[in-house]
mmCIF file with all atom_site columns, C-alpha atoms in Angstrom:
data_model
loop_
_atom_site.group_PDB
_atom_site.id
_atom_site.type_symbol
_atom_site.label_atom_id
_atom_site.label_alt_id
_atom_site.label_comp_id
_atom_site.label_asym_id
_atom_site.label_entity_id
_atom_site.label_seq_id
_atom_site.pdbx_PDB_ins_code
_atom_site.Cartn_x
_atom_site.Cartn_y
_atom_site.Cartn_z
_atom_site.occupancy
_atom_site.B_iso_or_equiv
_atom_site.pdbx_formal_charge
_atom_site.auth_seq_id
_atom_site.auth_comp_id
_atom_site.auth_asym_id
_atom_site.auth_atom_id
_atom_site.pdbx_PDB_model_num
ATOM 1   C CA . UNK A 1 1   ? 114.663 36.484 112.234 1.00 0.00 ? 1   UNK A CA 1
ATOM 2   C CA . UNK A 1 2   ? 115.541 35.058 108.831 1.00 0.00 ? 2   UNK A CA 1
ATOM 3   C CA . UNK A 1 3   ? 114.910 37.493 105.981 1.00 0.00 ? 3   UNK A CA 1
ATOM 4   C CA . UNK A 1 4   ? 112.546 36.369 103.240 1.00 0.00 ? 4   UNK A CA 1
ATOM 5   C CA . UNK A 1 5   ? 114.924 37.417 100.465 1.00 0.00 ? 5   UNK A CA 1
ATOM 6   C CA . UNK A 1 6   ? 117.977 35.482 101.681 1.00 0.00 ? 6   UNK A CA 1
ATOM 7   C CA . UNK A 1 7   ? 116.500 32.824 103.964 1.00 0.00 ? 7   UNK A CA 1
ATOM 8   C CA . UNK A 1 8   ? 119.252 33.580 106.495 1.00 0.00 ? 8   UNK A CA 1
ATOM 9   C CA . UNK A 1 9   ? 119.577 35.866 109.486 1.00 0.00 ? 9   UNK A CA 1
ATOM 10  C CA . UNK A 1 10  ? 121.818 38.905 108.955 1.00 0.00 ? 10  UNK A CA 1
ATOM 11  C CA . UNK A 1 11  ? 123.904 37.803 111.944 1.00 0.00 ? 11  UNK A CA 1
ATOM 12  C CA . UNK A 1 12  ? 124.577 34.370 110.449 1.00 0.00 ? 12  UNK A CA 1
ATOM 13  C CA . UNK A 1 13  ? 125.756 35.875 107.154 1.00 0.00 ? 13  UNK A CA 1
ATOM 14  C CA . UNK A 1 14  ? 128.167 38.257 108.894 1.00 0.00 ? 14  UNK A CA 1
ATOM 15  C CA . UNK A 1 15  ? 129.429 36.216 111.847 1.00 0.00 ? 15  UNK A CA 1
ATOM 16  C CA . UNK A 1 16  ? 129.153 32.799 110.164 1.00 0.00 ? 16  UNK A CA 1
ATOM 17  C CA . UNK A 1 17  ? 127.019 31.322 112.955 1.00 0.00 ? 17  UNK A CA 1
ATOM 18  C CA . UNK A 1 18  ? 123.611 31.679 114.586 1.00 0.00 ? 18  UNK A CA 1
ATOM 19  C CA . UNK A 1 19  ? 123.273 33.962 117.566 1.00 0.00 ? 19  UNK A CA 1
ATOM 20  C CA . UNK A 1 20  ? 122.972 32.259 120.961 1.00 0.00 ? 20  UNK A CA 1
ATOM 21  C CA . UNK A 1 21  ? 121.774 34.437 123.812 1.00 0.00 ? 21  UNK A CA 1
ATOM 22  C CA . UNK A 1 22  ? 121.315 32.823 127.238 1.00 0.00 ? 22  UNK A CA 1
ATOM 23  C CA . UNK A 1 23  ? 118.179 34.006 129.020 1.00 0.00 ? 23  UNK A CA 1
ATOM 24  C CA . UNK A 1 24  ? 119.670 33.915 132.490 1.00 0.00 ? 24  UNK A CA 1
ATOM 25  C CA . UNK A 1 25  ? 123.216 33.294 133.571 1.00 0.00 ? 25  UNK A CA 1
ATOM 26  C CA . UNK A 1 26  ? 122.249 30.903 136.346 1.00 0.00 ? 26  UNK A CA 1
ATOM 27  C CA . UNK A 1 27  ? 119.871 28.756 134.298 1.00 0.00 ? 27  UNK A CA 1
ATOM 28  C CA . UNK A 1 28  ? 121.351 27.945 130.895 1.00 0.00 ? 28  UNK A CA 1
ATOM 29  C CA . UNK A 1 29  ? 118.946 26.703 128.291 1.00 0.00 ? 29  UNK A CA 1
ATOM 30  C CA . UNK A 1 30  ? 119.251 23.359 126.536 1.00 0.00 ? 30  UNK A CA 1
ATOM 31  C CA . UNK A 1 31  ? 120.393 25.089 123.362 1.00 0.00 ? 31  UNK A CA 1
ATOM 32  C CA . UNK A 1 32  ? 123.098 27.039 125.192 1.00 0.00 ? 32  UNK A CA 1
ATOM 33  C CA . UNK A 1 33  ? 124.386 23.993 127.044 1.00 0.00 ? 33  UNK A CA 1
ATOM 34  C CA . UNK A 1 34  ? 124.444 21.960 123.815 1.00 0.00 ? 34  UNK A CA 1
ATOM 35  C CA . UNK A 1 35  ? 126.471 24.607 121.962 1.00 0.00 ? 35  UNK A CA 1
ATOM 36  C CA . UNK A 1 36  ? 128.919 25.263 124.792 1.00 0.00 ? 36  UNK A CA 1
ATOM 37  C CA . UNK A 1 37  ? 131.886 22.998 125.331 1.00 0.00 ? 37  UNK A CA 1
ATOM 38  C CA . UNK A 1 38  ? 134.028 20.894 123.042 1.00 0.00 ? 38  UNK A CA 1
ATOM 39  C CA . UNK A 1 39  ? 131.265 20.523 120.443 1.00 0.00 ? 39  UNK A CA 1
ATOM 40  C CA . UNK A 1 40  ? 131.458 24.253 119.949 1.00 0.00 ? 40  UNK A CA 1
ATOM 41  C CA . UNK A 1 41  ? 134.930 24.101 118.355 1.00 0.00 ? 41  UNK A CA 1
ATOM 42  C CA . UNK A 1 42  ? 133.884 21.391 115.921 1.00 0.00 ? 42  UNK A CA 1
ATOM 43  C CA . UNK A 1 43  ? 130.672 23.141 114.945 1.00 0.00 ? 43  UNK A CA 1
ATOM 44  C CA . UNK A 1 44  ? 132.501 26.455 114.473 1.00 0.00 ? 44  UNK A CA 1
ATOM 45  C CA . UNK A 1 45  ? 134.997 24.805 112.093 1.00 0.00 ? 45  UNK A CA 1
ATOM 46  C CA . UNK A 1 46  ? 132.138 23.200 110.190 1.00 0.00 ? 46  UNK A CA 1
ATOM 47  C CA . UNK A 1 47  ? 130.328 26.557 109.986 1.00 0.00 ? 47  UNK A CA 1
ATOM 48  C CA . UNK A 1 48  ? 133.486 28.192 108.628 1.00 0.00 ? 48  UNK A CA 1
ATOM 49  C CA . UNK A 1 49  ? 133.672 25.545 105.919 1.00 0.00 ? 49  UNK A CA 1
ATOM 50  C CA . UNK A 1 50  ? 130.031 26.069 104.941 1.00 0.00 ? 50  UNK A CA 1
ATOM 51  C CA . UNK A 1 51  ? 129.920 29.877 105.126 1.00 0.00 ? 51  UNK A CA 1
ATOM 52  C CA . UNK A 1 52  ? 130.697 30.555 101.460 1.00 0.00 ? 52  UNK A CA 1
ATOM 53  C CA . UNK A 1 53  ? 128.066 28.083 100.350 1.00 0.00 ? 53  UNK A CA 1
ATOM 54  C CA . UNK A 1 54  ? 125.474 29.683 102.652 1.00 0.00 ? 54  UNK A CA 1
ATOM 55  C CA . UNK A 1 55  ? 126.319 33.146 101.331 1.00 0.00 ? 55  UNK A CA 1
ATOM 56  C CA . UNK A 1 56  ? 126.076 31.950 97.722  1.00 0.00 ? 56  UNK A CA 1
ATOM 57  C CA . UNK A 1 57  ? 122.705 30.334 98.368  1.00 0.00 ? 57  UNK A CA 1
ATOM 58  C CA . UNK A 1 58  ? 121.478 33.491 100.111 1.00 0.00 ? 58  UNK A CA 1
ATOM 59  C CA . UNK A 1 59  ? 122.587 35.524 97.091  1.00 0.00 ? 59  UNK A CA 1
ATOM 60  C CA . UNK A 1 60  ? 120.774 33.161 94.708  1.00 0.00 ? 60  UNK A CA 1
ATOM 61  C CA . UNK A 1 61  ? 117.556 33.413 96.764  1.00 0.00 ? 61  UNK A CA 1
ATOM 62  C CA . UNK A 1 62  ? 117.848 37.207 96.882  1.00 0.00 ? 62  UNK A CA 1
ATOM 63  C CA . UNK A 1 63  ? 118.261 37.473 93.088  1.00 0.00 ? 63  UNK A CA 1
ATOM 64  C CA . UNK A 1 64  ? 115.313 35.098 92.561  1.00 0.00 ? 64  UNK A CA 1
ATOM 65  C CA . UNK A 1 65  ? 113.113 37.213 94.824  1.00 0.00 ? 65  UNK A CA 1
ATOM 66  C CA . UNK A 1 66  ? 114.080 40.401 92.948  1.00 0.00 ? 66  UNK A CA 1
ATOM 67  C CA . UNK A 1 67  ? 113.227 38.739 89.636  1.00 0.00 ? 67  UNK A CA 1
ATOM 68  C CA . UNK A 1 68  ? 109.875 37.649 91.033  1.00 0.00 ? 68  UNK A CA 1
ATOM 69  C CA . UNK A 1 69  ? 109.083 41.222 92.139  1.00 0.00 ? 69  UNK A CA 1
ATOM 70  C CA . UNK A 1 70  ? 110.167 42.540 88.729  1.00 0.00 ? 70  UNK A CA 1
ATOM 71  C CA . UNK A 1 71  ? 107.898 40.054 86.913  1.00 0.00 ? 71  UNK A CA 1
ATOM 72  C CA . UNK A 1 72  ? 104.977 41.056 89.147  1.00 0.00 ? 72  UNK A CA 1
ATOM 73  C CA . UNK A 1 73  ? 105.584 44.762 88.462  1.00 0.00 ? 73  UNK A CA 1
ATOM 74  C CA . UNK A 1 74  ? 106.022 44.297 84.700  1.00 0.00 ? 74  UNK A CA 1
ATOM 75  C CA . UNK A 1 75  ? 102.840 42.241 84.508  1.00 0.00 ? 75  UNK A CA 1
ATOM 76  C CA . UNK A 1 76  ? 100.841 45.244 85.719  1.00 0.00 ? 76  UNK A CA 1
ATOM 77  C CA . UNK A 1 77  ? 102.748 47.897 83.740  1.00 0.00 ? 77  UNK A CA 1
ATOM 78  C CA . UNK A 1 78  ? 100.952 49.361 80.745  1.00 0.00 ? 78  UNK A CA 1
ATOM 79  C CA . UNK A 1 79  ? 103.032 49.718 77.606  1.00 0.00 ? 79  UNK A CA 1
ATOM 80  C CA . UNK A 1 80  ? 102.332 52.924 75.718  1.00 0.00 ? 80  UNK A CA 1
ATOM 81  C CA . UNK A 1 81  ? 104.078 53.124 72.391  1.00 0.00 ? 81  UNK A CA 1
ATOM 82  C CA . UNK A 1 82  ? 104.221 56.736 71.258  1.00 0.00 ? 82  UNK A CA 1
ATOM 83  C CA . UNK A 1 83  ? 106.346 57.935 68.365  1.00 0.00 ? 83  UNK A CA 1
ATOM 84  C CA . UNK A 1 84  ? 107.377 61.181 66.734  1.00 0.00 ? 84  UNK A CA 1
ATOM 85  C CA . UNK A 1 85  ? 104.430 62.801 64.977  1.00 0.00 ? 85  UNK A CA 1
ATOM 86  C CA . UNK A 1 86  ? 101.732 61.464 67.332  1.00 0.00 ? 86  UNK A CA 1
ATOM 87  C CA . UNK A 1 87  ? 99.346  63.809 69.065  1.00 0.00 ? 87  UNK A CA 1
ATOM 88  C CA . UNK A 1 88  ? 99.016  63.451 72.830  1.00 0.00 ? 88  UNK A CA 1
ATOM 89  C CA . UNK A 1 89  ? 97.214  64.923 75.817  1.00 0.00 ? 89  UNK A CA 1
ATOM 90  C CA . UNK A 1 90  ? 99.137  65.841 78.994  1.00 0.00 ? 90  UNK A CA 1
ATOM 91  C CA . UNK A 1 91  ? 97.725  65.114 82.430  1.00 0.00 ? 91  UNK A CA 1
ATOM 92  C CA . UNK A 1 92  ? 97.060  68.193 84.539  1.00 0.00 ? 92  UNK A CA 1
ATOM 93  C CA . UNK A 1 93  ? 98.695  68.289 87.958  1.00 0.00 ? 93  UNK A CA 1
ATOM 94  C CA . UNK A 1 94  ? 97.187  69.899 91.032  1.00 0.00 ? 94  UNK A CA 1
ATOM 95  C CA . UNK A 1 95  ? 99.617  72.791 90.657  1.00 0.00 ? 95  UNK A CA 1
ATOM 96  C CA . UNK A 1 96  ? 98.585  73.492 87.056  1.00 0.00 ? 96  UNK A CA 1
ATOM 97  C CA . UNK A 1 97  ? 94.821  73.224 87.564  1.00 0.00 ? 97  UNK A CA 1
ATOM 98  C CA . UNK A 1 98  ? 92.779  76.402 87.777  1.00 0.00 ? 98  UNK A CA 1
ATOM 99  C CA . UNK A 1 99  ? 91.365  76.778 91.294  1.00 0.00 ? 99  UNK A CA 1
ATOM 100 C CA . UNK A 1 100 ? 88.112  78.235 89.879  1.00 0.00 ? 100 UNK A CA 1
ATOM 101 C CA . UNK A 1 101 ? 87.350  75.103 87.805  1.00 0.00 ? 101 UNK A CA 1
ATOM 102 C CA . UNK A 1 102 ? 86.690  72.866 90.797  1.00 0.00 ? 102 UNK A CA 1
ATOM 103 C CA . UNK A 1 103 ? 86.198  69.148 90.427  1.00 0.00 ? 103 UNK A CA 1
ATOM 104 C CA . UNK A 1 104 ? 84.373  69.436 87.112  1.00 0.00 ? 104 UNK A CA 1
ATOM 105 C CA . UNK A 1 105 ? 87.349  71.022 85.356  1.00 0.00 ? 105 UNK A CA 1
ATOM 106 C CA . UNK A 1 106 ? 89.355  69.279 82.664  1.00 0.00 ? 106 UNK A CA 1
ATOM 107 C CA . UNK A 1 107 ? 91.990  66.724 83.658  1.00 0.00 ? 107 UNK A CA 1
ATOM 108 C CA . UNK A 1 108 ? 93.999  66.874 80.418  1.00 0.00 ? 108 UNK A CA 1
ATOM 109 C CA . UNK A 1 109 ? 95.787  69.641 78.470  1.00 0.00 ? 109 UNK A CA 1
ATOM 110 C CA . UNK A 1 110 ? 96.420  69.576 74.789  1.00 0.00 ? 110 UNK A CA 1
ATOM 111 C CA . UNK A 1 111 ? 96.602  68.303 72.167  1.00 0.00 ? 111 UNK A CA 1
ATOM 112 C CA . UNK A 1 112 ? 100.361 68.472 71.634  1.00 0.00 ? 112 UNK A CA 1
ATOM 113 C CA . UNK A 1 113 ? 102.486 67.007 68.853  1.00 0.00 ? 113 UNK A CA 1
ATOM 114 C CA . UNK A 1 114 ? 105.533 64.888 69.745  1.00 0.00 ? 114 UNK A CA 1
ATOM 115 C CA . UNK A 1 115 ? 108.583 66.179 67.877  1.00 0.00 ? 115 UNK A CA 1
ATOM 116 C CA . UNK A 1 116 ? 111.420 64.266 69.546  1.00 0.00 ? 116 UNK A CA 1
ATOM 117 C CA . UNK A 1 117 ? 111.960 61.267 71.822  1.00 0.00 ? 117 UNK A CA 1
ATOM 118 C CA . UNK A 1 118 ? 114.633 62.436 74.286  1.00 0.00 ? 118 UNK A CA 1
ATOM 119 C CA . UNK A 1 119 ? 114.996 59.543 76.719  1.00 0.00 ? 119 UNK A CA 1
ATOM 120 C CA . UNK A 1 120 ? 113.350 56.243 77.604  1.00 0.00 ? 120 UNK A CA 1
ATOM 121 C CA . UNK A 1 121 ? 109.698 57.220 77.706  1.00 0.00 ? 121 UNK A CA 1
ATOM 122 C CA . UNK A 1 122 ? 110.370 61.002 77.717  1.00 0.00 ? 122 UNK A CA 1
ATOM 123 C CA . UNK A 1 123 ? 109.283 63.243 74.862  1.00 0.00 ? 123 UNK A CA 1
ATOM 124 C CA . UNK A 1 124 ? 109.688 66.809 73.681  1.00 0.00 ? 124 UNK A CA 1
ATOM 125 C CA . UNK A 1 125 ? 106.663 68.384 72.036  1.00 0.00 ? 125 UNK A CA 1
ATOM 126 C CA . UNK A 1 126 ? 105.066 71.461 70.543  1.00 0.00 ? 126 UNK A CA 1
ATOM 127 C CA . UNK A 1 127 ? 101.615 73.023 70.639  1.00 0.00 ? 127 UNK A CA 1
ATOM 128 C CA . UNK A 1 128 ? 99.243  73.062 67.692  1.00 0.00 ? 128 UNK A CA 1
ATOM 129 C CA . UNK A 1 129 ? 100.542 76.581 66.920  1.00 0.00 ? 129 UNK A CA 1
ATOM 130 C CA . UNK A 1 130 ? 104.080 75.088 66.539  1.00 0.00 ? 130 UNK A CA 1
ATOM 131 C CA . UNK A 1 131 ? 105.340 76.666 69.780  1.00 0.00 ? 131 UNK A CA 1
ATOM 132 C CA . UNK A 1 132 ? 108.074 74.483 71.318  1.00 0.00 ? 132 UNK A CA 1
ATOM 133 C CA . UNK A 1 133 ? 107.515 73.608 74.995  1.00 0.00 ? 133 UNK A CA 1
ATOM 134 C CA . UNK A 1 134 ? 110.514 73.658 77.332  1.00 0.00 ? 134 UNK A CA 1
ATOM 135 C CA . UNK A 1 135 ? 109.870 70.706 79.621  1.00 0.00 ? 135 UNK A CA 1
ATOM 136 C CA . UNK A 1 136 ? 110.020 67.061 78.633  1.00 0.00 ? 136 UNK A CA 1
ATOM 137 C CA . UNK A 1 137 ? 107.285 64.812 79.959  1.00 0.00 ? 137 UNK A CA 1
ATOM 138 C CA . UNK A 1 138 ? 107.319 61.108 80.698  1.00 0.00 ? 138 UNK A CA 1
ATOM 139 C CA . UNK A 1 139 ? 104.952 58.740 78.925  1.00 0.00 ? 139 UNK A CA 1
ATOM 140 C CA . UNK A 1 140 ? 103.226 58.008 82.261  1.00 0.00 ? 140 UNK A CA 1
ATOM 141 C CA . UNK A 1 141 ? 101.690 61.513 82.129  1.00 0.00 ? 141 UNK A CA 1
ATOM 142 C CA . UNK A 1 142 ? 100.645 61.334 78.468  1.00 0.00 ? 142 UNK A CA 1
ATOM 143 C CA . UNK A 1 143 ? 97.691  59.863 76.654  1.00 0.00 ? 143 UNK A CA 1
ATOM 144 C CA . UNK A 1 144 ? 97.296  59.256 72.924  1.00 0.00 ? 144 UNK A CA 1
ATOM 145 C CA . UNK A 1 145 ? 94.950  61.789 71.309  1.00 0.00 ? 145 UNK A CA 1
ATOM 146 C CA . UNK A 1 146 ? 92.510  60.482 68.678  1.00 0.00 ? 146 UNK A CA 1
ATOM 147 C CA . UNK A 1 147 ? 91.184  62.986 66.134  1.00 0.00 ? 147 UNK A CA 1
#
């Protein structure tokens, strides 16, 4: 089956031709009988001439599909611009939640003050008592805290 990203079958990109499988040896299909014989040599030479073009076109379609998926993902992504000095809340994970709180417990810890941006979207912070926390957290797990 042709792949949606390349528009070609994997076999045709590797072996430079479409796969032909006869159903039964005694009863060749029309496709098999058309490909067999002297036409086969000519079509194979033509396929060899066109193989680079087919691979280039498959590569172009694959890159276009990846760009389309990236645009779709970025359209739904929320941009959170946090900077040094902002106060944030950290999302609680299941491991850090108190088992006694139940479903009515808090979902956020904090507030914390961002003291350094360490990586793309990762921050180092401290508590309100100026105690430095060891782990860095990604912006996906943070929420801006309004006083």
